[in-house]
Short mmCIF file of C-alpha atoms and ligand atoms in Angstrom, two decimals:
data_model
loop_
_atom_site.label_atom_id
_atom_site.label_comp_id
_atom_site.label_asym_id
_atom_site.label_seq_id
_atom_site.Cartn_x
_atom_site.Cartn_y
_atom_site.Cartn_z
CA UNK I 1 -98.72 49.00 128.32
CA UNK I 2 -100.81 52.01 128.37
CA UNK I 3 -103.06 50.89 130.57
CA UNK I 4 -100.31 49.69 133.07
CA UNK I 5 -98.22 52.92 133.02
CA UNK I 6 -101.54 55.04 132.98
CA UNK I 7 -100.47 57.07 129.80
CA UNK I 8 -101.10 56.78 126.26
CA UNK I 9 -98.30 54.86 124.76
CA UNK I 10 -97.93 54.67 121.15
CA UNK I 11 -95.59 51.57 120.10
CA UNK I 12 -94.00 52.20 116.14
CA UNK I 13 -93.28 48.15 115.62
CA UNK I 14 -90.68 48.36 113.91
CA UNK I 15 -89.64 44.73 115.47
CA UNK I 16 -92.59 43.59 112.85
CA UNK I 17 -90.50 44.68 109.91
CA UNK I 18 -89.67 41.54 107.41
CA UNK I 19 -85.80 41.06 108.79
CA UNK I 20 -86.88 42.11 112.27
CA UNK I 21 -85.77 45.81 112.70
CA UNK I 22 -86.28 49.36 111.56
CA UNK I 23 -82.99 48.39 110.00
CA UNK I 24 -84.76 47.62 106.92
CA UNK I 25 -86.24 51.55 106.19
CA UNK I 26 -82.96 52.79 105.58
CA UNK I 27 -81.05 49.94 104.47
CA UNK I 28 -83.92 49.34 101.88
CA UNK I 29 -83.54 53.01 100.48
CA UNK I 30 -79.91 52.94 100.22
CA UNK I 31 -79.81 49.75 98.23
CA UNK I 32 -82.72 50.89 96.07
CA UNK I 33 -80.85 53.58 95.49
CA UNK I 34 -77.50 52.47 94.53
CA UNK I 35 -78.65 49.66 92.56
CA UNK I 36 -80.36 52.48 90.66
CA UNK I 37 -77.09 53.93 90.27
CA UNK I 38 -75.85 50.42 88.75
CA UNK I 39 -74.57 48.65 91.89
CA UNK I 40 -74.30 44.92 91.01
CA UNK I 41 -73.07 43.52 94.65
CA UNK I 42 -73.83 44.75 98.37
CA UNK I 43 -71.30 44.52 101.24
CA UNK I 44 -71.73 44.83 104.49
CA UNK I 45 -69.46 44.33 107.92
CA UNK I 46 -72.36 43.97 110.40
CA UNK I 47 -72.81 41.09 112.63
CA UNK I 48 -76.26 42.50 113.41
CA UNK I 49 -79.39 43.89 112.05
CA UNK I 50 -78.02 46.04 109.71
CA UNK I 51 -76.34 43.17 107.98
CA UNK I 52 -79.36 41.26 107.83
CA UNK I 53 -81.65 43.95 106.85
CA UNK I 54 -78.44 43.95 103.87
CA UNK I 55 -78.41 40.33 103.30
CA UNK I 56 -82.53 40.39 102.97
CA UNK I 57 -82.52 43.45 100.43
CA UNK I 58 -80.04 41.39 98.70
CA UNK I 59 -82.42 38.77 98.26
CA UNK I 60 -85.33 40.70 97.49
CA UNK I 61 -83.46 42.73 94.87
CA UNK I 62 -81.26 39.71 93.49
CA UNK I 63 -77.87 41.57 94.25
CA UNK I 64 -75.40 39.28 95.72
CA UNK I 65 -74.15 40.05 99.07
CA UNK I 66 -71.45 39.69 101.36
CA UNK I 67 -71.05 40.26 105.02
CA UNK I 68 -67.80 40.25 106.61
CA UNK I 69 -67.99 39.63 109.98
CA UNK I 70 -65.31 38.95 112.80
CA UNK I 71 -64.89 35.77 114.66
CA UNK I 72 -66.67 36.83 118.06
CA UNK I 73 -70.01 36.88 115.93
CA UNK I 74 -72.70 34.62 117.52
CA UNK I 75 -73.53 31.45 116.17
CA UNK I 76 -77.38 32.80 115.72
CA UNK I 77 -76.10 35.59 113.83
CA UNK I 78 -73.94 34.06 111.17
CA UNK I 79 -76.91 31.68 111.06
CA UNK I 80 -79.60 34.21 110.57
CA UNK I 81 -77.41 36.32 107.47
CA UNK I 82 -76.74 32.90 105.73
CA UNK I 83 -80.66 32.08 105.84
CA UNK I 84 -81.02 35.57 104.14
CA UNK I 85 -78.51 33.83 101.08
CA UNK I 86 -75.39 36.20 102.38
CA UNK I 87 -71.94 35.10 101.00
CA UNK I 88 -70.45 35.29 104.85
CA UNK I 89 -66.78 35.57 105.41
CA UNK I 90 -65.30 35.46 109.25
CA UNK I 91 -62.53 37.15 109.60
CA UNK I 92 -60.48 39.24 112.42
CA UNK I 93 -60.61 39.41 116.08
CA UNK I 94 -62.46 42.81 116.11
CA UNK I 95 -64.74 44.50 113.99
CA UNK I 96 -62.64 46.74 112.85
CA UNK I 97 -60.42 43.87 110.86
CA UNK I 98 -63.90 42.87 109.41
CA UNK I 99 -64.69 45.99 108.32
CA UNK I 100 -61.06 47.06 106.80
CA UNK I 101 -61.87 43.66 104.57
CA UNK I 102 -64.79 44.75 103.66
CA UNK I 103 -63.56 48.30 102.86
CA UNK I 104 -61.17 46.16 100.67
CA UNK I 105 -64.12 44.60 98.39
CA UNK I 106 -65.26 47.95 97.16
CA UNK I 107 -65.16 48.96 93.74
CA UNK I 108 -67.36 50.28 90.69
CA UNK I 109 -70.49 48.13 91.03
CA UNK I 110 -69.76 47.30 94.54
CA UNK I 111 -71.61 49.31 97.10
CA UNK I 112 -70.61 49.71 100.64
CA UNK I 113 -73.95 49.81 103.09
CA UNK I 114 -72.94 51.93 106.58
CA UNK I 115 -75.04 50.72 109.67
CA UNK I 116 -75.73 53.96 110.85
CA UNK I 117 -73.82 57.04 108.83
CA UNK I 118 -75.25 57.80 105.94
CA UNK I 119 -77.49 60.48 104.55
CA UNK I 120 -79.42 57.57 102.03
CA UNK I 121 -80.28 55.76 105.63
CA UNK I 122 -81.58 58.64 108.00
CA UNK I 123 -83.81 58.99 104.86
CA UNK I 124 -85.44 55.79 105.20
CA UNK I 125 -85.93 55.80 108.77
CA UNK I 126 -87.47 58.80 108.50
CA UNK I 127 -90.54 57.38 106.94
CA UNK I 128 -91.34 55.86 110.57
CA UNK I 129 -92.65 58.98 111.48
CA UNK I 130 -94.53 60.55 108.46
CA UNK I 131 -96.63 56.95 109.04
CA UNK I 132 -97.09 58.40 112.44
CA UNK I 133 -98.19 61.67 111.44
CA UNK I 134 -100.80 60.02 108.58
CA UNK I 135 -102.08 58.08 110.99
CA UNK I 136 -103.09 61.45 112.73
CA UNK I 137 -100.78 61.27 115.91
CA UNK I 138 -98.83 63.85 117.42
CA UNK I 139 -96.88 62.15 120.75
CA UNK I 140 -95.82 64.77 123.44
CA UNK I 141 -92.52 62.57 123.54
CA UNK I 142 -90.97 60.36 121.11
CA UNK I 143 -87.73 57.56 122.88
CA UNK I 144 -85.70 55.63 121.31
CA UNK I 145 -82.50 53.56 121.22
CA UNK I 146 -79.26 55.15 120.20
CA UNK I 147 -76.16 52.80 118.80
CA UNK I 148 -74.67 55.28 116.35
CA UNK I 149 -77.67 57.38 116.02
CA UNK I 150 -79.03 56.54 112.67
CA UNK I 151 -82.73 55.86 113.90
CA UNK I 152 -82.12 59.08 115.31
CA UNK I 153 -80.55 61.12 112.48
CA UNK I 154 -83.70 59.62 110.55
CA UNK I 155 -86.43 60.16 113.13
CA UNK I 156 -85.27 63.84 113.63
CA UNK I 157 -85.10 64.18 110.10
CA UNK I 158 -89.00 63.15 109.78
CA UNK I 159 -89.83 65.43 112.94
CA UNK I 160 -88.26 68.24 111.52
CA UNK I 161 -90.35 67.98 108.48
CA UNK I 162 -93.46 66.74 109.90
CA UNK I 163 -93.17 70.22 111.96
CA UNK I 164 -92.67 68.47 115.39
CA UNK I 165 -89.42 70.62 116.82
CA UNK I 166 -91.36 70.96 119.48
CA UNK I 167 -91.20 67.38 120.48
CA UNK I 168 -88.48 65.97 123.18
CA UNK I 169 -86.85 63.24 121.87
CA UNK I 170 -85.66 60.45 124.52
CA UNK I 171 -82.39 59.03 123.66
CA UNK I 172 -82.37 55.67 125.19
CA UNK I 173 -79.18 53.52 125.92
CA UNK I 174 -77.50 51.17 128.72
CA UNK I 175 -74.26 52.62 130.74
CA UNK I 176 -71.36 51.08 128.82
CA UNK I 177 -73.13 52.29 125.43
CA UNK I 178 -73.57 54.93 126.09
CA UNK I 179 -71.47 57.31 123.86
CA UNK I 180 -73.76 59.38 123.28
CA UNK I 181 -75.16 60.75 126.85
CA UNK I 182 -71.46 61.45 127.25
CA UNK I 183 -71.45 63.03 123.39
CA UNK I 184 -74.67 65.73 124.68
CA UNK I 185 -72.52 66.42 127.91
CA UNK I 186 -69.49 67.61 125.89
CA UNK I 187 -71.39 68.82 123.21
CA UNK I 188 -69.32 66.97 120.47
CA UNK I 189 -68.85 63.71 119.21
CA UNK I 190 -67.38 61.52 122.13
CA UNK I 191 -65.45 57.96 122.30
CA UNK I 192 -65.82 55.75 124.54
CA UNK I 193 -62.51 53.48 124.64
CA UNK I 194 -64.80 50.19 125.11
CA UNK I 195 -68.12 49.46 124.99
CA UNK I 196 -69.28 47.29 127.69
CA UNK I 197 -72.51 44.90 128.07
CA UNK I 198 -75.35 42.85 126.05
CA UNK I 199 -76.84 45.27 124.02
CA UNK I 200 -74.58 44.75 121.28
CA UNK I 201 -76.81 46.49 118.81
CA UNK I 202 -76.11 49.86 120.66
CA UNK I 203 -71.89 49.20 120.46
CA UNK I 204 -70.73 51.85 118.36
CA UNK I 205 -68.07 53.42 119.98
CA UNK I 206 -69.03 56.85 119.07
CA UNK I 207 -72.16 58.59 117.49
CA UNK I 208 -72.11 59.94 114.19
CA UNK I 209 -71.50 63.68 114.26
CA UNK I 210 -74.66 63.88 112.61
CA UNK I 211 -76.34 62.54 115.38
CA UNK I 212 -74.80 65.02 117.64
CA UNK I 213 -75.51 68.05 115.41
CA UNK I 214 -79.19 67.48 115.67
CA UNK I 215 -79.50 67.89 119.74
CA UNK I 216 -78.73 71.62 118.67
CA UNK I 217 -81.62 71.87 116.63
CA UNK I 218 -84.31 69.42 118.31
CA UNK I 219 -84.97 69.21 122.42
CA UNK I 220 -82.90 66.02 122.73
CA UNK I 221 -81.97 64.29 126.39
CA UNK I 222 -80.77 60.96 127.65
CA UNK I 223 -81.59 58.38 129.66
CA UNK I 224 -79.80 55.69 130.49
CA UNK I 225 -81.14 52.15 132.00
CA UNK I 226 -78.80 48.57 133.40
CA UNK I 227 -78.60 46.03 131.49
CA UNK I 228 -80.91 44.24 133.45
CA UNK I 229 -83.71 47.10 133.06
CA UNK I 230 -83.42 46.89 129.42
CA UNK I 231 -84.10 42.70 129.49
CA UNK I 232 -86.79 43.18 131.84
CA UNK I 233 -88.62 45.89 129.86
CA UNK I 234 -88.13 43.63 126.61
CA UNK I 235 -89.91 40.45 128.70
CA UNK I 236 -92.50 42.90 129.62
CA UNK I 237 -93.33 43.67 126.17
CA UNK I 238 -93.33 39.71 125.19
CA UNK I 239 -96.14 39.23 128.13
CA UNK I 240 -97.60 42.78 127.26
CA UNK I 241 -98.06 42.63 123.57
CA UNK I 242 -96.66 39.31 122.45
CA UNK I 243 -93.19 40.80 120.48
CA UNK I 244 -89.63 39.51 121.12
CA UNK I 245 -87.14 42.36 120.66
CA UNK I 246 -83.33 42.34 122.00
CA UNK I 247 -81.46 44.09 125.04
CA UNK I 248 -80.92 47.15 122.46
CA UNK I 249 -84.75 48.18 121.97
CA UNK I 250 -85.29 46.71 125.70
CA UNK I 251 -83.30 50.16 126.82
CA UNK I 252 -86.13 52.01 125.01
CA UNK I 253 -88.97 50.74 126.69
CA UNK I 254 -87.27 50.81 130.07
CA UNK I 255 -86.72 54.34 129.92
CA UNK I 256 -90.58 54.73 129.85
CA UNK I 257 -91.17 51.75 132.32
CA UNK I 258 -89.02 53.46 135.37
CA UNK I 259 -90.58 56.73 134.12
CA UNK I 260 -87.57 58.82 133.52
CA UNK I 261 -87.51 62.25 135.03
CA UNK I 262 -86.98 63.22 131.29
CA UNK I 263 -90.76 61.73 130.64
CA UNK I 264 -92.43 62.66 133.94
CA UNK I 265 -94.41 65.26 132.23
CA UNK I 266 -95.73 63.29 129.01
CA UNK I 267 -98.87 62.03 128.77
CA UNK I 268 -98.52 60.73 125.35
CA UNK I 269 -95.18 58.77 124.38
CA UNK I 270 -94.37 57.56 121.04
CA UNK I 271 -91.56 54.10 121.98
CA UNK I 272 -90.31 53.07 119.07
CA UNK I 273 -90.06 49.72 118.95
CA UNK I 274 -86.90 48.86 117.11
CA UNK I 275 -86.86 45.38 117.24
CA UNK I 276 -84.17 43.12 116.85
CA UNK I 277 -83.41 39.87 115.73
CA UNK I 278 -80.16 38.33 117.41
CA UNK I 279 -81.13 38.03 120.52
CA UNK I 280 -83.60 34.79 121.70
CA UNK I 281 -86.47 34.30 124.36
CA UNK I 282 -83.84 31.71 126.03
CA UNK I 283 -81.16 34.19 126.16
CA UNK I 284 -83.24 36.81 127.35
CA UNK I 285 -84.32 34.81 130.15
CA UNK I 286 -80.84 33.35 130.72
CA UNK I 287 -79.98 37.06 131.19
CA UNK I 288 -82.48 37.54 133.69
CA UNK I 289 -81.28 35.02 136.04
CA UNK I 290 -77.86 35.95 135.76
CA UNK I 291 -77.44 40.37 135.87
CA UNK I 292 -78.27 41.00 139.51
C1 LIG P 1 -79.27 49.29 114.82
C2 LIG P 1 -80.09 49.11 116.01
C3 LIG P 1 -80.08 50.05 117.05
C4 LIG P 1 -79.22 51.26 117.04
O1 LIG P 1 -79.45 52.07 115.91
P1 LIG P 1 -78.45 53.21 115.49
O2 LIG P 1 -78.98 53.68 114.19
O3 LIG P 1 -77.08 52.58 115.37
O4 LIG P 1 -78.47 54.23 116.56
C5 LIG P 1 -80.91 49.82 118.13
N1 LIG P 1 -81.68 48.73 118.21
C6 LIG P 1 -81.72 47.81 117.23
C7 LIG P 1 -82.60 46.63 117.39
C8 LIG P 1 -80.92 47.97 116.11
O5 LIG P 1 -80.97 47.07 115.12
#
């Protein structure tokens, strides 16, 4: 990729991680964590990577688990958190009856795990970039994908303390995700009223507030790529460097591949690569042929 673009391209591969995702930093530190605090059970409404970085923690830490998902999850999904031993129960229309079950489960030993809001998960992302900074690299511009800006809360969180506030972060994500380009235009946390297109990993509705409180601290700005750009960019990694990753980390990489005003100026770009598990090479290339 570097040598295509004719910059140095640094690519975190976070799509390498055991359950497919970044997903797995912060998820793994907030289940550490409360099964330190006694936890005995893990529940999670995700349809997505967060629930089976969940489901896979589960496993590894041999604390049942239980995803509640509703009935427009994928077939590949539901398949993908019962291979990771989830209890998985289907219920609702939308995910917000899934998630007022799951809300439901919660009690003493039960612990709750957030996708993307939650002080325990920014933490764990974080460590992305102190592994960055060990290995001696400074980019002059780090993108990523925003859903509901946890990689983000955690990879400002490491900048900050690595000392890198001078850094622009690229916030990548496709037009009808994109809740939070319209969040740093008002300056507060915005709502889309629908979410619209394949990157369902990006379809939070809104951003955290968290999210939105660091682009007054750190140089933050957003691009936003098609659908289509974002499946291209994620086939051009496959033939590039041999790694699958869905529509939602696709939007990262095309935000360096159509060179972005944003990243005009940067010679040296940390992507990082976030990975993703639910979509397949079949579906990516069924997408392909079909958004014009
Ligand atoms: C979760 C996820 C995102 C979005 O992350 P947020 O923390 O919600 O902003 C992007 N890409 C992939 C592959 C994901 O799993």
């Amino acid at each position: 990729m570097s040598a295509r673009l004719g910059k140095t391209v640094w690519l975190k591969m976070e799509a390498l991680q055991p359950c497919g995702s970044f997903k797995l930093r912060g998820v793994g530190h907030a289940c550490l964590t409360h099964a330190e605090r006694g936890a005995r059970h893990f529940v999670s409404s995700s349809g997505g990577n967060a629930g089976v970085a969940v489901a896979y923690c589960g496993r590894m830490l041999h604390i049942p688990v239980t995803v509640v998902v509703p009935e427009t999850t994928s077939a590949r999904a539901l398949e993908l958190l019962r291979l990771e031993g989830a209890e998985v129960i289907v219920h609702g229309q939308s995910w917000a009856e899934a998630n007022t079950l799951a809300q439901s489960m919660l009690d003493a030993h039960t612990a709750f795990i957030h996708p993307f809001d939650d002080p325990l998960l920014w933490h764990g992302h974080a460590s992305l970039v102190d592994e960055v900074a060990e290995a001696g690299i400074k980019p002059d511009a780090v993108v990523l994908s925003v859903g509901g800006g946890g990689l983000l809360c955690g990879v400002a969180e490491g900048m900050h303390r690595q000392g890198w506030d001078d850094v622009p972060i690229i916030a990548a994500e496709t037009h009808g995700m994109a809740s939070y380009a319209r969040s740093l235009e008002a300056d507060a946390v915005v709502a889309l009223p629908a979410v619209t297109g394949i990157a369902t990993s990006l379809g939070a509705k809104q951003p955290s507030s968290e999210a939105v409180a660091w682009s007054r601290r750190l140089p933050i700005s957003s691009v936003e790529v098609s659908d289509r750009e974002a499946v291209t960019a994620a086939l051009q990694l496959l033939t590039d460097h041999r790694v699958l990753v869905e529509p939602a980390c696709g939007a990262a990489l095309a935000a360096v591949e159509k060179n972005s005003e944003e990243l005009a100026a940067a010679k040296d770009i940390l992507i990082v690569v976030c990975g993703g598990v639910v979509a397949t090479l079949a579906q990516l290339q069924d997408w392909e042929r079909t958004l014009a």
